[in-house]
CSV table of C-alpha atoms and ligand atoms in Angstrom, one decimal:
chain,number,residue,atom,x,y,z
A,1,MET,CA,21.8,-0.1,-1.4
A,2,MET,CA,19.4,-3.1,-1.9
A,3,GLN,CA,19.3,-5.6,-4.8
A,4,VAL,CA,16.4,-7.9,-5.1
A,5,ASN,CA,17.6,-10.7,-7.5
A,6,ASP,CA,15.1,-13.1,-9.1
A,7,ILE,CA,13.0,-13.5,-6.0
A,8,SER,CA,10.2,-16.1,-5.9
A,9,VAL,CA,7.9,-16.8,-2.9
A,10,SER,CA,5.3,-19.5,-2.5
A,11,TYR,CA,2.9,-20.7,0.3
A,12,GLY,CA,3.4,-24.3,-0.7
A,13,ALA,CA,1.6,-24.7,-4.1
A,14,GLY,CA,2.7,-22.6,-7.1
A,15,PRO,CA,4.7,-19.4,-6.7
A,16,ILE,CA,2.7,-16.3,-5.7
A,17,VAL,CA,5.7,-14.0,-6.4
A,18,SER,CA,7.9,-15.2,-9.3
A,19,HIS,CA,11.3,-14.0,-10.5
A,20,VAL,CA,11.0,-10.5,-9.3
A,21,SER,CA,14.1,-8.3,-9.6
A,22,PHE,CA,14.7,-4.6,-8.8
A,23,GLU,CA,17.2,-2.3,-7.2
A,24,VAL,CA,16.7,0.4,-4.6
A,25,VAL,CA,19.2,3.3,-4.1
A,26,PRO,CA,19.1,5.8,-1.2
A,27,GLU,CA,17.4,8.4,-3.3
A,28,ASP,CA,14.5,6.1,-4.0
A,29,LYS,CA,10.8,6.3,-3.0
A,30,LEU,CA,9.7,3.2,-4.9
A,31,ILE,CA,5.9,2.7,-5.2
A,32,ILE,CA,4.7,-0.9,-5.8
A,33,LEU,CA,1.3,-1.1,-7.4
A,34,GLY,CA,-1.0,-3.9,-8.4
A,35,ARG,CA,-4.5,-5.2,-8.0
A,36,ASN,CA,-5.7,-7.0,-4.9
A,37,GLY,CA,-4.1,-10.5,-4.5
A,38,VAL,CA,-1.3,-10.1,-7.0
A,39,GLY,CA,1.4,-10.7,-4.4
A,40,LYS,CA,2.5,-7.3,-3.1
A,41,THR,CA,2.3,-8.2,0.6
A,42,THR,CA,3.9,-11.5,-0.1
A,43,LEU,CA,6.8,-9.8,-1.8
A,44,LEU,CA,7.4,-7.5,1.2
A,45,LYS,CA,7.2,-10.4,3.6
A,46,GLY,CA,9.8,-12.3,1.5
A,47,ILE,CA,12.1,-9.3,1.6
A,48,MET,CA,11.6,-9.0,5.4
A,49,GLY,CA,12.3,-12.7,5.9
A,50,ILE,CA,8.8,-13.5,7.2
A,51,LEU,CA,8.4,-15.8,4.3
A,52,ALA,CA,11.1,-18.0,2.7
A,53,ILE,CA,12.4,-16.8,-0.7
A,54,LYS,CA,14.1,-18.3,-3.7
A,55,GLY,CA,16.6,-16.0,-5.3
A,56,SER,CA,18.9,-13.6,-3.4
A,57,LEU,CA,18.8,-10.3,-1.5
A,58,ASN,CA,21.7,-8.0,-1.1
A,59,PHE,CA,21.7,-5.1,1.3
A,60,ASN,CA,24.7,-2.7,1.6
A,61,ASN,CA,26.9,-5.1,-0.3
A,62,GLU,CA,26.0,-8.0,2.1
A,63,ASN,CA,24.1,-11.1,1.0
A,64,ILE,CA,21.3,-11.2,3.5
A,65,THR,CA,19.3,-14.0,1.8
A,66,GLY,CA,19.9,-16.5,4.7
A,67,TYR,CA,19.2,-14.0,7.5
A,68,SER,CA,16.2,-14.2,9.8
A,69,THR,CA,13.7,-11.4,10.2
A,70,SER,CA,15.4,-10.1,13.3
A,71,GLN,CA,18.8,-10.2,11.7
A,72,ARG,CA,17.4,-8.2,8.7
A,73,SER,CA,15.9,-5.7,11.1
A,74,ARG,CA,19.3,-5.3,12.8
A,75,CYS,CA,20.8,-4.6,9.4
A,76,GLY,CA,18.3,-1.7,9.1
A,77,LEU,CA,15.4,-3.2,7.2
A,78,ALA,CA,12.1,-2.0,8.6
A,79,TYR,CA,8.5,-2.9,7.7
A,80,VAL,CA,5.2,-1.4,8.5
A,81,PRO,CA,2.7,-4.1,7.8
A,82,GLN,CA,-0.7,-3.8,6.0
A,83,GLY,CA,-3.5,-3.1,8.5
A,84,ARG,CA,-1.6,-1.1,11.1
A,85,GLU,CA,-0.5,-3.8,13.4
A,86,ILE,CA,0.1,-1.9,16.6
A,87,PHE,CA,-0.1,-3.4,20.1
A,88,PRO,CA,-3.7,-2.3,21.1
A,89,ASP,CA,-3.3,-3.0,24.8
A,90,LEU,CA,-0.1,-1.1,25.2
A,91,THR,CA,0.0,2.7,25.5
A,92,VAL,CA,1.3,4.9,22.6
A,93,GLU,CA,4.5,5.4,24.6
A,94,GLU,CA,5.0,1.6,25.1
A,95,ASN,CA,4.3,1.0,21.5
A,96,LEU,CA,7.0,3.4,20.6
A,97,GLN,CA,9.4,1.7,23.1
A,98,MET,CA,8.8,-1.6,21.3
A,99,GLY,CA,10.1,0.0,18.1
A,100,ALA,CA,13.4,1.0,19.8
A,101,LEU,CA,13.9,-2.4,21.5
A,102,SER,CA,16.2,-4.1,18.9
A,103,HIS,CA,18.3,-1.0,18.3
A,104,PRO,CA,20.7,0.7,20.6
A,105,VAL,CA,19.1,4.1,20.6
A,106,HIS,CA,18.7,6.5,23.5
A,107,PHE,CA,15.0,6.2,24.0
A,108,LYS,CA,14.2,9.7,25.2
A,109,ASP,CA,16.2,11.5,22.5
A,110,LYS,CA,14.9,9.3,19.8
A,111,LEU,CA,11.3,9.7,21.0
A,112,ALA,CA,11.6,13.5,20.9
A,113,GLU,CA,13.0,13.3,17.4
A,114,VAL,CA,10.3,11.0,16.2
A,115,LEU,CA,7.4,12.9,17.8
A,116,GLU,CA,8.5,16.0,15.8
A,117,TYR,CA,7.1,14.2,12.8
A,118,PHE,CA,3.9,13.1,14.6
A,119,PRO,CA,2.7,15.9,16.8
A,120,ILE,CA,-0.7,14.3,17.2
A,121,LEU,CA,0.8,11.4,19.1
A,122,THR,CA,2.2,13.7,21.8
A,123,GLU,CA,-1.4,14.3,22.9
A,124,HIS,CA,-2.0,10.6,23.4
A,125,MET,CA,1.1,9.2,24.9
A,126,LYS,CA,-0.6,7.5,27.9
A,127,ARG,CA,-3.6,6.2,26.0
A,128,LYS,CA,-3.8,2.7,24.7
A,129,GLY,CA,-3.0,2.2,21.1
A,130,GLY,CA,-6.3,0.4,20.5
A,131,VAL,CA,-8.4,3.4,21.3
A,132,LEU,CA,-6.8,5.7,18.7
A,133,SER,CA,-8.5,6.4,15.4
A,134,GLY,CA,-7.4,4.5,12.3
A,135,GLY,CA,-5.4,7.4,11.0
A,136,GLN,CA,-3.7,7.9,14.4
A,137,GLN,CA,-2.9,4.1,14.6
A,138,GLN,CA,-1.3,4.3,11.2
A,139,GLN,CA,0.8,7.2,12.3
A,140,LEU,CA,1.8,5.2,15.4
A,141,ALA,CA,2.8,2.2,13.3
A,142,ILE,CA,5.0,4.5,11.1
A,143,ALA,CA,6.4,6.3,14.2
A,144,ARG,CA,7.3,2.9,15.7
A,145,ALA,CA,9.3,2.0,12.6
A,146,PHE,CA,11.1,5.4,12.8
A,147,MET,CA,12.1,4.6,16.4
A,148,GLY,CA,14.4,1.9,15.1
A,149,ASP,CA,16.4,4.3,12.9
A,150,PRO,CA,15.9,2.2,9.8
A,151,SER,CA,18.2,2.2,6.8
A,152,ILE,CA,15.4,1.2,4.5
A,153,LEU,CA,11.7,1.5,5.2
A,154,MET,CA,9.0,-0.6,3.6
A,155,LEU,CA,5.3,0.3,4.1
A,156,ASP,CA,2.4,-1.9,3.1
A,157,GLU,CA,-0.6,0.2,2.0
A,158,PRO,CA,-0.2,3.0,4.6
A,159,THR,CA,-3.2,4.9,3.3
A,160,GLU,CA,-5.7,2.0,3.3
A,161,GLY,CA,-9.0,3.2,4.9
A,162,ILE,CA,-7.6,6.6,5.9
A,163,GLN,CA,-9.4,9.9,5.2
A,164,PRO,CA,-7.9,12.1,2.5
A,165,ASN,CA,-6.5,14.9,4.7
A,166,ILE,CA,-4.6,12.3,6.8
A,167,VAL,CA,-3.4,10.6,3.6
A,168,SER,CA,-1.8,13.8,2.5
A,169,HIS,CA,-0.4,14.4,6.0
A,170,ILE,CA,1.2,10.9,5.9
A,171,SER,CA,2.6,11.7,2.5
A,172,SER,CA,4.2,14.9,3.8
A,173,ILE,CA,5.7,13.1,6.8
A,174,LEU,CA,7.2,10.4,4.6
A,175,THR,CA,8.6,12.9,2.2
A,176,ARG,CA,10.2,14.9,5.0
A,177,TYR,CA,11.6,11.9,6.7
A,178,HIS,CA,13.1,10.7,3.4
A,179,GLN,CA,14.6,14.1,2.7
A,180,GLU,CA,16.1,14.5,6.2
A,181,LYS,CA,17.3,11.0,6.9
A,182,HIS,CA,18.1,9.8,3.3
A,183,VAL,CA,16.2,6.6,4.0
A,184,PRO,CA,14.9,4.9,0.8
A,185,LEU,CA,11.2,4.0,0.9
A,186,ILE,CA,9.4,1.0,-0.6
A,187,VAL,CA,5.7,1.7,-0.5
A,188,VAL,CA,2.9,-0.7,-1.6
A,189,GLU,CA,0.0,1.5,-2.6
A,190,GLN,CA,-3.3,1.5,-4.4
A,191,ASN,CA,-3.9,5.2,-4.0
A,192,LEU,CA,-2.6,6.7,-7.3
A,193,LYS,CA,-2.7,10.3,-6.2
A,194,PHE,CA,-0.6,9.4,-3.1
A,195,ALA,CA,1.7,7.3,-5.2
A,196,ARG,CA,2.4,10.1,-7.7
A,197,ARG,CA,2.9,12.6,-4.9
A,198,LEU,CA,5.3,10.6,-2.9
A,199,GLY,CA,7.1,8.3,-5.3
A,200,ASN,CA,10.1,8.8,-7.6
A,201,LYS,CA,9.8,5.4,-9.2
A,202,PHE,CA,7.1,2.7,-9.6
A,203,LEU,CA,6.7,-0.9,-10.5
A,204,ILE,CA,3.4,-2.7,-11.2
A,205,ILE,CA,2.9,-6.4,-10.3
A,206,GLN,CA,0.5,-8.7,-12.0
A,207,LYS,CA,0.2,-12.4,-11.0
A,208,GLY,CA,3.4,-12.1,-9.0
A,209,THR,CA,5.6,-10.7,-11.7
A,210,ILE,CA,6.7,-7.1,-12.7
A,211,VAL,CA,4.8,-6.0,-15.8
A,212,ALA,CA,5.7,-2.3,-15.8
A,213,ALA,CA,8.3,-0.1,-14.1
A,214,GLY,CA,9.9,3.3,-14.5
A,215,PRO,CA,10.2,6.8,-13.2
A,216,ILE,CA,6.9,8.0,-11.6
A,217,GLU,CA,6.3,10.4,-14.5
A,218,ASN,CA,5.7,7.3,-16.6
A,219,LEU,CA,2.8,6.3,-14.4
A,220,THR,CA,0.3,7.8,-16.8
A,221,ASN,CA,-3.5,7.4,-16.8
A,222,GLU,CA,-3.0,5.0,-19.7
A,223,VAL,CA,-0.7,2.8,-17.7
A,224,SER,CA,-3.0,2.8,-14.7
A,225,ILE,CA,-6.0,1.9,-16.8
A,226,ARG,CA,-4.1,-0.9,-18.5
A,227,TYR,CA,-2.7,-2.6,-15.5
A,228,LEU,CA,-4.7,-1.4,-12.5
A,229,SER,CA,-8.2,-0.6,-14.1
A,230,VAL,CA,-8.5,2.6,-12.3
B,301,LIG,N1,-0.8,-17.4,4.3
B,301,LIG,C1,-1.2,-17.7,3.0
B,301,LIG,N2,-1.4,-18.9,2.6
B,301,LIG,C2,-1.8,-19.2,1.3
B,301,LIG,N3,-2.0,-18.3,0.4
B,301,LIG,C3,-1.9,-17.0,0.8
B,301,LIG,C4,-1.4,-16.6,2.1
B,301,LIG,N4,-1.4,-15.3,2.1
B,301,LIG,C5,-1.7,-14.8,0.9
B,301,LIG,N5,-2.0,-15.9,0.1
B,301,LIG,C6,-2.4,-15.8,-1.3
B,301,LIG,O1,-1.4,-15.2,-2.1
B,301,LIG,C7,-1.9,-14.3,-3.0
B,301,LIG,C8,-1.2,-12.9,-2.9
B,301,LIG,O2,-1.6,-12.4,-1.6
B,301,LIG,P1,-1.0,-11.0,-1.1
B,301,LIG,O3,-1.5,-10.7,0.2
B,301,LIG,O4,0.5,-11.0,-1.3
B,301,LIG,O5,-1.7,-10.0,-2.2
B,301,LIG,P2,-1.6,-8.4,-2.2
B,301,LIG,O6,-1.2,-8.0,-3.6
B,301,LIG,O7,-0.9,-7.8,-1.1
B,301,LIG,O8,-3.2,-8.1,-2.1
B,301,LIG,P3,-4.0,-6.8,-1.4
B,301,LIG,O9,-3.9,-5.7,-2.3
B,301,LIG,O10,-5.4,-7.3,-1.3
B,301,LIG,O11,-3.3,-6.6,-0.1
B,301,LIG,C9,-3.4,-14.3,-2.9
B,301,LIG,O12,-4.0,-15.1,-3.8
B,301,LIG,C10,-3.6,-14.8,-1.5
B,301,LIG,O13,-4.8,-15.5,-1.4
B,302,LIG,MG1,-1.5,-6.7,0.5
């Protein structure tokens, strides 16, 4: 499905992400963990083509390393950035329309399908995105990514600053979406409970490199204390 081969990313000076390699198959819900500032967001931005990478990236047997962000999204890569970047001045419906723009989907049908996962949004379709609560905005950001019918979905800290019952709701939505659509997930997370509930595999980053990886069962308290100090 996707092979990340020896990827390095820098902002000019030394590399922030160095020599990272991993593979994602359709069954995967890969959780990426690491302390603040280790390069998790930088890695996702490199995969999405927002930042230039060294190394190579294969997706569905195609070398997409030289592709722009919009070419990558046309290939089916989708990304929900850290900090729920919705369009605050557009309505919920307009935000969802933006998610369908680059993809030839029938808007009304796709909207109905996506709203099944997010019943809360149906109550707010004509309201501006910016007036929604944080948890609702995060659901809108994820719903917008679903609108594009992605083949692989990356989410950067979807539970950051979200209350516990909405965190478990988001976990259920992502689990169901993965089961029904067979879309692999790559989720950057700090919330261990959420990570263990959602993920099937994990990797831990320290100073831009992978220091631990394996099936989620191996994400023991010992491992988390050692690498994450939690
Ligand atoms: N635009 C930028 N220019 C220069 N350095 C940057 C830029 N963005 C991030 N960095 C640096 O790169 C490093 C990794 O940042 P990154 O945002 O990838 O970390 P992260 O693991 O996602 O952290 P967090 O858990 O806080 O989101 C940090 O030291 C950060 O200061
Ligand atoms: Mg980050």
